[in-house]
Amino acid sequence: MGIRVGRTASKEQYGFVYKRDKLSKIGEFQFNDTSDAFEREPLIVRFRWSAGIDFTLIPMHAKPSDAVNEMNALIQVYEESTSIYGNDSIILGDLNADCSYVCQSCWSGVQLRSESAFHWLIADDVDTTVSNSNCAYDRLIVTGDLLSKVCCADVFRFDTHFNLTQDEALAVSDHFPVELKLISDPVITTQATASPQTTSDTSPATSSSYVTSNASPTSLLSYVTSYTTSETSSSYTSSTISSSTYGTSPIDQTQTVTEGNGSWKP
């Protein structure tokens, strides 16, 4: 668990919960935000999966009114992480990367989106909110050779899965988790880069169909959850690696990375 972060009296912490028989933590550091670029500076953690894959998770809960600047500041976080652990990383969390917080004309100024190293796997037309809004606030961004080991990025609609009303779902979280699967067998990358379109609206293009695989999976029942806690409320940002966290059948040689954000009521 990281230190309490935040500019105001309301503080949050990033933390990870994981099964030690499947995942090992092999490194971590809290980003030293000397320029005060972040409301909640990220905690960077390096994991080793028992299938032989090392990867770094960089969770982020962006300040809504400063989402563009904080997303661009994540490049410095990524570069520092890469200098220590290498470039196989997943940037994930509530980036507030849509709707009124990132206007269509603003995307051309988001370097985290335009630079080819960063592969955005949650498309702009995806809804990650439980309420009646339609916004892709929560994102999964993969870098390095890890891109060849992921597939199936999606939103986990826990309301549908558990047959919840909207009020019941909102009692759990105001965001849906987003997830992807890590696969130990090689996959063939076909497309994953989201680059700005050359159209007048300057809106970025994304692809939700980005990998193909002939992998034959084995059961991997492990998960890692990153979350933030607040001194004044029960709020969290989570990223879960699991093949059965939500009661689904195990999938062989596959791990699912899930990220979600919202108000949590135990």
PDB file of C-alpha atoms in Angstrom:
ATOM      1  CA  MET A   1       0.000   0.000   0.000  1.00  0.00           C
ATOM      2  CA  GLY A   2       1.242   3.448  -0.863  1.00  0.00           C
ATOM      3  CA  ILE A   3       1.321   6.571   1.249  1.00  0.00           C
ATOM      4  CA  ARG A   4      -1.724   8.809   1.631  1.00  0.00           C
ATOM      5  CA  VAL A   5      -1.793  11.273  -1.231  1.00  0.00           C
ATOM      6  CA  GLY A   6      -3.873  14.328  -2.085  1.00  0.00           C
ATOM      7  CA  ARG A   7      -3.603  18.092  -1.888  1.00  0.00           C
ATOM      8  CA  THR A   8      -6.604  18.578   0.399  1.00  0.00           C
ATOM      9  CA  ALA A   9      -7.713  17.081   3.707  1.00  0.00           C
ATOM     10  CA  SER A  10      -9.267  14.217   1.745  1.00  0.00           C
ATOM     11  CA  LYS A  11      -6.479  11.689   1.156  1.00  0.00           C
ATOM     12  CA  GLU A  12      -6.349   8.496  -0.884  1.00  0.00           C
ATOM     13  CA  GLN A  13      -3.990   5.526  -1.028  1.00  0.00           C
ATOM     14  CA  TYR A  14      -3.131   3.136  -3.824  1.00  0.00           C
ATOM     15  CA  GLY A  15      -2.875  -0.470  -2.758  1.00  0.00           C
ATOM     16  CA  PHE A  16      -2.732  -3.964  -4.239  1.00  0.00           C
ATOM     17  CA  VAL A  17      -4.353  -7.193  -3.108  1.00  0.00           C
ATOM     18  CA  TYR A  18      -3.131 -10.385  -4.771  1.00  0.00           C
ATOM     19  CA  LYS A  19      -2.764 -14.152  -4.308  1.00  0.00           C
ATOM     20  CA  ARG A  20       0.810 -14.897  -3.331  1.00  0.00           C
ATOM     21  CA  ASP A  21       0.774 -18.414  -4.747  1.00  0.00           C
ATOM     22  CA  LYS A  22       0.247 -16.980  -8.233  1.00  0.00           C
ATOM     23  CA  LEU A  23       1.807 -13.521  -8.112  1.00  0.00           C
ATOM     24  CA  SER A  24       4.951 -12.147  -6.504  1.00  0.00           C
ATOM     25  CA  LYS A  25       5.652  -8.485  -5.886  1.00  0.00           C
ATOM     26  CA  ILE A  26       9.212  -7.865  -7.045  1.00  0.00           C
ATOM     27  CA  GLY A  27       9.413  -4.094  -6.741  1.00  0.00           C
ATOM     28  CA  GLU A  28       7.530  -0.900  -5.948  1.00  0.00           C
ATOM     29  CA  PHE A  29       7.930   2.830  -5.520  1.00  0.00           C
ATOM     30  CA  GLN A  30       5.708   5.848  -5.030  1.00  0.00           C
ATOM     31  CA  PHE A  31       6.329   8.473  -7.704  1.00  0.00           C
ATOM     32  CA  ASN A  32       8.102  11.497  -6.231  1.00  0.00           C
ATOM     33  CA  ASP A  33       5.898  14.292  -7.560  1.00  0.00           C
ATOM     34  CA  THR A  34       8.290  17.186  -6.973  1.00  0.00           C
ATOM     35  CA  SER A  35       6.503  19.399  -9.521  1.00  0.00           C
ATOM     36  CA  ASP A  36       3.071  18.695  -7.991  1.00  0.00           C
ATOM     37  CA  ALA A  37       1.696  17.500 -11.338  1.00  0.00           C
ATOM     38  CA  PHE A  38      -0.758  15.069  -9.743  1.00  0.00           C
ATOM     39  CA  GLU A  39      -3.581  15.357  -7.264  1.00  0.00           C
ATOM     40  CA  ARG A  40      -2.819  11.720  -6.374  1.00  0.00           C
ATOM     41  CA  GLU A  41       0.647  10.683  -7.567  1.00  0.00           C
ATOM     42  CA  PRO A  42       0.828   7.033  -8.690  1.00  0.00           C
ATOM     43  CA  LEU A  43       2.236   4.030  -6.840  1.00  0.00           C
ATOM     44  CA  ILE A  44       4.204   1.834  -9.259  1.00  0.00           C
ATOM     45  CA  VAL A  45       4.379  -1.911  -8.535  1.00  0.00           C
ATOM     46  CA  ARG A  46       6.211  -4.680 -10.411  1.00  0.00           C
ATOM     47  CA  PHE A  47       4.716  -8.190 -10.336  1.00  0.00           C
ATOM     48  CA  ARG A  48       5.867 -11.630 -11.450  1.00  0.00           C
ATOM     49  CA  TRP A  49       3.191 -14.081 -12.549  1.00  0.00           C
ATOM     50  CA  SER A  50       3.890 -17.781 -11.948  1.00  0.00           C
ATOM     51  CA  ALA A  51       3.495 -18.363 -15.705  1.00  0.00           C
ATOM     52  CA  GLY A  52       6.764 -16.490 -16.187  1.00  0.00           C
ATOM     53  CA  ILE A  53       5.552 -13.015 -17.104  1.00  0.00           C
ATOM     54  CA  ASP A  54       6.776  -9.871 -15.333  1.00  0.00           C
ATOM     55  CA  PHE A  55       4.720  -6.699 -15.629  1.00  0.00           C
ATOM     56  CA  THR A  56       4.341  -3.309 -13.994  1.00  0.00           C
ATOM     57  CA  LEU A  57       1.047  -1.760 -12.920  1.00  0.00           C
ATOM     58  CA  ILE A  58       0.741   2.029 -12.795  1.00  0.00           C
ATOM     59  CA  PRO A  59      -2.667   2.897 -11.289  1.00  0.00           C
ATOM     60  CA  MET A  60      -3.975   6.416 -11.600  1.00  0.00           C
ATOM     61  CA  HIS A  61      -6.973   8.398 -10.346  1.00  0.00           C
ATOM     62  CA  ALA A  62      -6.831  11.669 -12.255  1.00  0.00           C
ATOM     63  CA  LYS A  63      -8.252  14.945 -11.030  1.00  0.00           C
ATOM     64  CA  PRO A  64     -11.240  15.550 -13.357  1.00  0.00           C
ATOM     65  CA  SER A  65     -10.547  19.226 -13.983  1.00  0.00           C
ATOM     66  CA  ASP A  66      -6.881  18.515 -14.769  1.00  0.00           C
ATOM     67  CA  ALA A  67      -7.224  15.206 -16.620  1.00  0.00           C
ATOM     68  CA  VAL A  68      -5.294  16.219 -19.756  1.00  0.00           C
ATOM     69  CA  ASN A  69      -2.293  17.565 -17.839  1.00  0.00           C
ATOM     70  CA  GLU A  70      -2.201  14.585 -15.493  1.00  0.00           C
ATOM     71  CA  MET A  71      -2.371  12.119 -18.391  1.00  0.00           C
ATOM     72  CA  ASN A  72       0.580  13.866 -20.028  1.00  0.00           C
ATOM     73  CA  ALA A  73       2.464  13.829 -16.719  1.00  0.00           C
ATOM     74  CA  LEU A  74       2.059  10.041 -16.683  1.00  0.00           C
ATOM     75  CA  ILE A  75       4.690   9.875 -19.427  1.00  0.00           C
ATOM     76  CA  GLN A  76       7.328  10.967 -16.903  1.00  0.00           C
ATOM     77  CA  VAL A  77       6.051   8.337 -14.461  1.00  0.00           C
ATOM     78  CA  TYR A  78       6.259   5.689 -17.172  1.00  0.00           C
ATOM     79  CA  GLU A  79       9.785   6.744 -18.161  1.00  0.00           C
ATOM     80  CA  GLU A  80      10.982   6.547 -14.560  1.00  0.00           C
ATOM     81  CA  SER A  81       9.325   3.148 -14.154  1.00  0.00           C
ATOM     82  CA  THR A  82      10.889   1.939 -17.408  1.00  0.00           C
ATOM     83  CA  SER A  83      14.362   2.974 -16.256  1.00  0.00           C
ATOM     84  CA  ILE A  84      13.944   0.671 -13.248  1.00  0.00           C
ATOM     85  CA  TYR A  85      11.738  -2.202 -14.406  1.00  0.00           C
ATOM     86  CA  GLY A  86      11.599  -2.125 -18.208  1.00  0.00           C
ATOM     87  CA  ASN A  87       8.705  -1.183 -20.436  1.00  0.00           C
ATOM     88  CA  ASP A  88       6.194  -4.034 -19.966  1.00  0.00           C
ATOM     89  CA  SER A  89       3.548  -1.982 -18.198  1.00  0.00           C
ATOM     90  CA  ILE A  90      -0.155  -1.371 -17.825  1.00  0.00           C
ATOM     91  CA  ILE A  91      -1.304   2.155 -17.001  1.00  0.00           C
ATOM     92  CA  LEU A  92      -4.798   1.809 -15.606  1.00  0.00           C
ATOM     93  CA  GLY A  93      -7.413   3.586 -13.601  1.00  0.00           C
ATOM     94  CA  ASP A  94      -9.959   6.352 -13.626  1.00  0.00           C
ATOM     95  CA  LEU A  95      -8.232   8.795 -15.940  1.00  0.00           C
ATOM     96  CA  ASN A  96     -11.441  10.820 -16.377  1.00  0.00           C
ATOM     97  CA  ALA A  97     -10.521  10.536 -20.044  1.00  0.00           C
ATOM     98  CA  ASP A  98     -13.804  11.442 -21.711  1.00  0.00           C
ATOM     99  CA  CYS A  99     -16.877  13.666 -21.845  1.00  0.00           C
ATOM    100  CA  SER A 100     -16.529  17.162 -20.370  1.00  0.00           C
ATOM    101  CA  TYR A 101     -13.107  16.434 -18.836  1.00  0.00           C
ATOM    102  CA  VAL A 102     -11.401  15.789 -22.199  1.00  0.00           C
ATOM    103  CA  CYS A 103     -13.089  17.612 -25.070  1.00  0.00           C
ATOM    104  CA  GLN A 104     -12.733  16.329 -28.621  1.00  0.00           C
ATOM    105  CA  SER A 105     -10.381  19.142 -29.598  1.00  0.00           C
ATOM    106  CA  CYS A 106      -8.269  18.460 -26.484  1.00  0.00           C
ATOM    107  CA  TRP A 107      -7.197  14.989 -27.638  1.00  0.00           C
ATOM    108  CA  SER A 108      -4.596  16.377 -30.025  1.00  0.00           C
ATOM    109  CA  GLY A 109      -2.734  17.667 -26.970  1.00  0.00           C
ATOM    110  CA  VAL A 110      -2.738  14.348 -25.096  1.00  0.00           C
ATOM    111  CA  GLN A 111       0.752  12.934 -25.664  1.00  0.00           C
ATOM    112  CA  LEU A 112      -0.142   9.800 -23.742  1.00  0.00           C
ATOM    113  CA  ARG A 113      -2.547   9.119 -26.605  1.00  0.00           C
ATOM    114  CA  SER A 114      -0.519  10.257 -29.606  1.00  0.00           C
ATOM    115  CA  GLU A 115       2.833   8.638 -28.773  1.00  0.00           C
ATOM    116  CA  SER A 116       3.193   5.195 -30.328  1.00  0.00           C
ATOM    117  CA  ALA A 117       4.510   3.544 -27.147  1.00  0.00           C
ATOM    118  CA  PHE A 118       1.082   3.698 -25.510  1.00  0.00           C
ATOM    119  CA  HIS A 119      -1.657   1.334 -26.699  1.00  0.00           C
ATOM    120  CA  TRP A 120      -5.143   2.271 -25.497  1.00  0.00           C
ATOM    121  CA  LEU A 121      -7.321  -0.826 -25.279  1.00  0.00           C
ATOM    122  CA  ILE A 122     -10.608   0.683 -24.082  1.00  0.00           C
ATOM    123  CA  ALA A 123     -12.288   2.522 -26.946  1.00  0.00           C
ATOM    124  CA  ASP A 124     -13.766   5.998 -26.644  1.00  0.00           C
ATOM    125  CA  ASP A 125     -17.318   4.785 -27.287  1.00  0.00           C
ATOM    126  CA  VAL A 126     -17.255   2.426 -24.286  1.00  0.00           C
ATOM    127  CA  ASP A 127     -19.289   3.390 -21.210  1.00  0.00           C
ATOM    128  CA  THR A 128     -17.556   2.725 -17.888  1.00  0.00           C
ATOM    129  CA  THR A 129     -20.100   4.579 -15.746  1.00  0.00           C
ATOM    130  CA  VAL A 130     -22.978   2.999 -13.845  1.00  0.00           C
ATOM    131  CA  SER A 131     -25.177   6.091 -14.019  1.00  0.00           C
ATOM    132  CA  ASN A 132     -27.057   7.324 -17.090  1.00  0.00           C
ATOM    133  CA  SER A 133     -24.001   9.087 -18.496  1.00  0.00           C
ATOM    134  CA  ASN A 134     -22.010   7.495 -21.316  1.00  0.00           C
ATOM    135  CA  CYS A 135     -18.326   8.147 -20.681  1.00  0.00           C
ATOM    136  CA  ALA A 136     -15.130   6.115 -21.058  1.00  0.00           C
ATOM    137  CA  TYR A 137     -13.461   7.479 -17.948  1.00  0.00           C
ATOM    138  CA  ASP A 138     -11.627   4.251 -17.059  1.00  0.00           C
ATOM    139  CA  ARG A 139      -8.831   3.060 -19.330  1.00  0.00           C
ATOM    140  CA  LEU A 140      -6.231   0.341 -19.839  1.00  0.00           C
ATOM    141  CA  ILE A 141      -3.016   1.398 -21.589  1.00  0.00           C
ATOM    142  CA  VAL A 142      -0.431  -1.288 -22.394  1.00  0.00           C
ATOM    143  CA  THR A 143       3.220  -0.752 -23.312  1.00  0.00           C
ATOM    144  CA  GLY A 144       6.202  -2.787 -24.454  1.00  0.00           C
ATOM    145  CA  ASP A 145       6.258  -6.472 -25.322  1.00  0.00           C
ATOM    146  CA  LEU A 146       3.408  -7.024 -22.877  1.00  0.00           C
ATOM    147  CA  LEU A 147       1.104  -6.009 -25.729  1.00  0.00           C
ATOM    148  CA  SER A 148       1.691  -9.407 -27.350  1.00  0.00           C
ATOM    149  CA  LYS A 149       0.485 -11.122 -24.166  1.00  0.00           C
ATOM    150  CA  VAL A 150      -2.871  -9.389 -23.696  1.00  0.00           C
ATOM    151  CA  CYS A 151      -6.300  -9.759 -25.195  1.00  0.00           C
ATOM    152  CA  CYS A 152      -9.980  -9.220 -24.664  1.00  0.00           C
ATOM    153  CA  ALA A 153     -10.064  -5.759 -23.083  1.00  0.00           C
ATOM    154  CA  ASP A 154     -13.616  -5.003 -22.035  1.00  0.00           C
ATOM    155  CA  VAL A 155     -15.916  -3.525 -19.404  1.00  0.00           C
ATOM    156  CA  PHE A 156     -17.229  -5.886 -16.734  1.00  0.00           C
ATOM    157  CA  ARG A 157     -20.937  -5.136 -16.364  1.00  0.00           C
ATOM    158  CA  PHE A 158     -21.410  -6.412 -12.835  1.00  0.00           C
ATOM    159  CA  ASP A 159     -24.966  -5.093 -12.816  1.00  0.00           C
ATOM    160  CA  THR A 160     -25.932  -7.475 -15.610  1.00  0.00           C
ATOM    161  CA  HIS A 161     -23.795 -10.309 -14.260  1.00  0.00           C
ATOM    162  CA  PHE A 162     -25.404 -10.162 -10.823  1.00  0.00           C
ATOM    163  CA  ASN A 163     -28.823  -8.960 -12.022  1.00  0.00           C
ATOM    164  CA  LEU A 164     -28.663  -5.697 -10.055  1.00  0.00           C
ATOM    165  CA  THR A 165     -30.837  -2.638 -10.398  1.00  0.00           C
ATOM    166  CA  GLN A 166     -29.062   0.642 -11.080  1.00  0.00           C
ATOM    167  CA  ASP A 167     -29.494   1.711  -7.453  1.00  0.00           C
ATOM    168  CA  GLU A 168     -28.040  -1.593  -6.256  1.00  0.00           C
ATOM    169  CA  ALA A 169     -25.108  -1.235  -8.643  1.00  0.00           C
ATOM    170  CA  LEU A 170     -24.470   2.338  -7.518  1.00  0.00           C
ATOM    171  CA  ALA A 171     -24.307   1.090  -3.925  1.00  0.00           C
ATOM    172  CA  VAL A 172     -21.237  -0.884  -5.048  1.00  0.00           C
ATOM    173  CA  SER A 173     -19.580   1.645  -7.349  1.00  0.00           C
ATOM    174  CA  ASP A 174     -20.391   4.441  -9.766  1.00  0.00           C
ATOM    175  CA  HIS A 175     -17.953   2.951 -12.296  1.00  0.00           C
ATOM    176  CA  PHE A 176     -17.803  -0.437 -13.999  1.00  0.00           C
ATOM    177  CA  PRO A 177     -14.454  -2.261 -13.881  1.00  0.00           C
ATOM    178  CA  VAL A 178     -12.462  -2.584 -17.087  1.00  0.00           C
ATOM    179  CA  GLU A 179     -10.464  -5.729 -17.686  1.00  0.00           C
ATOM    180  CA  LEU A 180      -8.056  -7.518 -19.981  1.00  0.00           C
ATOM    181  CA  LYS A 181      -6.515 -10.976 -20.042  1.00  0.00           C
ATOM    182  CA  LEU A 182      -2.838 -11.832 -19.779  1.00  0.00           C
ATOM    183  CA  ILE A 183      -1.949 -14.947 -21.748  1.00  0.00           C
ATOM    184  CA  SER A 184       1.253 -16.935 -21.258  1.00  0.00           C
ATOM    185  CA  ASP A 185       1.267 -18.344 -24.810  1.00  0.00           C
ATOM    186  CA  PRO A 186       2.278 -16.023 -27.662  1.00  0.00           C
ATOM    187  CA  VAL A 187      -0.395 -13.962 -29.354  1.00  0.00           C
ATOM    188  CA  ILE A 188      -0.221 -12.185 -32.679  1.00  0.00           C
ATOM    189  CA  THR A 189      -0.787  -8.464 -32.379  1.00  0.00           C
ATOM    190  CA  THR A 190      -2.903  -7.077 -35.184  1.00  0.00           C
ATOM    191  CA  GLN A 191      -3.748  -3.600 -33.940  1.00  0.00           C
ATOM    192  CA  ALA A 192      -3.672  -1.788 -30.647  1.00  0.00           C
ATOM    193  CA  THR A 193      -2.440   1.727 -31.234  1.00  0.00           C
ATOM    194  CA  ALA A 194      -4.878   4.590 -30.846  1.00  0.00           C
ATOM    195  CA  SER A 195      -3.616   7.585 -32.772  1.00  0.00           C
ATOM    196  CA  PRO A 196      -5.388  10.830 -33.594  1.00  0.00           C
ATOM    197  CA  GLN A 197      -7.502  10.695 -36.726  1.00  0.00           C
ATOM    198  CA  THR A 198      -6.667  13.025 -39.569  1.00  0.00           C
ATOM    199  CA  THR A 199     -10.181  14.417 -39.531  1.00  0.00           C
ATOM    200  CA  SER A 200     -11.418  17.826 -38.547  1.00  0.00           C
ATOM    201  CA  ASP A 201     -12.798  16.701 -35.197  1.00  0.00           C
ATOM    202  CA  THR A 202      -9.291  15.573 -34.050  1.00  0.00           C
ATOM    203  CA  SER A 203     -10.878  12.746 -32.090  1.00  0.00           C
ATOM    204  CA  PRO A 204      -8.613   9.735 -31.534  1.00  0.00           C
ATOM    205  CA  ALA A 205      -9.265   6.406 -33.180  1.00  0.00           C
ATOM    206  CA  THR A 206      -9.222   3.200 -31.199  1.00  0.00           C
ATOM    207  CA  SER A 207      -9.570  -0.452 -31.984  1.00  0.00           C
ATOM    208  CA  SER A 208     -11.294  -2.930 -29.714  1.00  0.00           C
ATOM    209  CA  SER A 209     -10.234  -5.867 -31.906  1.00  0.00           C
ATOM    210  CA  TYR A 210      -6.511  -5.914 -31.373  1.00  0.00           C
ATOM    211  CA  VAL A 211      -5.198  -9.440 -30.870  1.00  0.00           C
ATOM    212  CA  THR A 212      -5.627 -12.919 -32.181  1.00  0.00           C
ATOM    213  CA  SER A 213      -4.414 -15.994 -30.372  1.00  0.00           C
ATOM    214  CA  ASN A 214      -4.140 -19.732 -30.748  1.00  0.00           C
ATOM    215  CA  ALA A 215      -3.415 -20.087 -27.054  1.00  0.00           C
ATOM    216  CA  SER A 216      -4.847 -23.022 -25.170  1.00  0.00           C
ATOM    217  CA  PRO A 217      -5.471 -21.711 -21.644  1.00  0.00           C
ATOM    218  CA  THR A 218      -4.928 -23.442 -18.065  1.00  0.00           C
ATOM    219  CA  SER A 219      -6.577 -22.397 -14.891  1.00  0.00           C
ATOM    220  CA  LEU A 220      -5.089 -19.401 -13.135  1.00  0.00           C
ATOM    221  CA  LEU A 221      -7.109 -18.377 -10.100  1.00  0.00           C
ATOM    222  CA  SER A 222      -5.227 -15.326  -8.954  1.00  0.00           C
ATOM    223  CA  TYR A 223      -5.869 -11.643  -8.772  1.00  0.00           C
ATOM    224  CA  VAL A 224      -4.304  -8.358  -7.904  1.00  0.00           C
ATOM    225  CA  THR A 225      -6.415  -5.391  -6.921  1.00  0.00           C
ATOM    226  CA  SER A 226      -5.163  -1.849  -6.714  1.00  0.00           C
ATOM    227  CA  TYR A 227      -7.403   0.550  -4.877  1.00  0.00           C
ATOM    228  CA  THR A 228      -7.423   3.937  -3.213  1.00  0.00           C
ATOM    229  CA  THR A 229      -8.837   4.655   0.215  1.00  0.00           C
ATOM    230  CA  SER A 230      -9.947   8.026   1.486  1.00  0.00           C
ATOM    231  CA  GLU A 231      -9.914   9.430   4.998  1.00  0.00           C
ATOM    232  CA  THR A 232     -13.304  11.024   4.454  1.00  0.00           C
ATOM    233  CA  SER A 233     -15.101   8.419   2.357  1.00  0.00           C
ATOM    234  CA  SER A 234     -14.871   4.819   1.220  1.00  0.00           C
ATOM    235  CA  SER A 235     -13.645   5.237  -2.338  1.00  0.00           C
ATOM    236  CA  TYR A 236     -11.418   3.029  -4.405  1.00  0.00           C
ATOM    237  CA  THR A 237      -9.721   2.439  -7.700  1.00  0.00           C
ATOM    238  CA  SER A 238      -9.174  -1.221  -8.406  1.00  0.00           C
ATOM    239  CA  SER A 239      -7.304  -3.285 -10.913  1.00  0.00           C
ATOM    240  CA  THR A 240      -7.957  -6.986 -10.612  1.00  0.00           C
ATOM    241  CA  ILE A 241      -6.114  -9.869 -12.189  1.00  0.00           C
ATOM    242  CA  SER A 242      -8.449 -12.811 -11.972  1.00  0.00           C
ATOM    243  CA  SER A 243     -10.080 -15.585 -13.933  1.00  0.00           C
ATOM    244  CA  SER A 244     -12.759 -16.198 -11.343  1.00  0.00           C
ATOM    245  CA  THR A 245     -13.063 -13.070  -9.199  1.00  0.00           C
ATOM    246  CA  TYR A 246     -16.638 -12.490 -10.277  1.00  0.00           C
ATOM    247  CA  GLY A 247     -17.713 -16.117 -10.214  1.00  0.00           C
ATOM    248  CA  THR A 248     -16.916 -16.935 -13.825  1.00  0.00           C
ATOM    249  CA  SER A 249     -15.454 -20.248 -14.908  1.00  0.00           C
ATOM    250  CA  PRO A 250     -11.643 -20.395 -14.852  1.00  0.00           C
ATOM    251  CA  ILE A 251      -9.912 -19.873 -18.183  1.00  0.00           C
ATOM    252  CA  ASP A 252      -6.727 -21.859 -18.824  1.00  0.00           C
ATOM    253  CA  GLN A 253      -3.374 -20.064 -18.984  1.00  0.00           C
ATOM    254  CA  THR A 254      -5.195 -16.755 -18.862  1.00  0.00           C
ATOM    255  CA  GLN A 255      -5.298 -13.976 -16.284  1.00  0.00           C
ATOM    256  CA  THR A 256      -7.780 -11.157 -16.303  1.00  0.00           C
ATOM    257  CA  VAL A 257      -6.683  -7.653 -15.332  1.00  0.00           C
ATOM    258  CA  THR A 258      -9.638  -5.617 -14.158  1.00  0.00           C
ATOM    259  CA  GLU A 259      -9.683  -1.958 -13.201  1.00  0.00           C
ATOM    260  CA  GLY A 260     -12.571  -0.086 -11.674  1.00  0.00           C
ATOM    261  CA  ASN A 261     -13.185   3.095  -9.755  1.00  0.00           C
ATOM    262  CA  GLY A 262     -15.970   4.439  -7.631  1.00  0.00           C
ATOM    263  CA  SER A 263     -17.562   4.747  -4.248  1.00  0.00           C
ATOM    264  CA  TRP A 264     -17.378   1.469  -2.402  1.00  0.00           C
ATOM    265  CA  LYS A 265     -19.784   0.560   0.378  1.00  0.00           C
ATOM    266  CA  PRO A 266     -18.786  -2.641   2.181  1.00  0.00           C
TER     267      PRO A 266
END
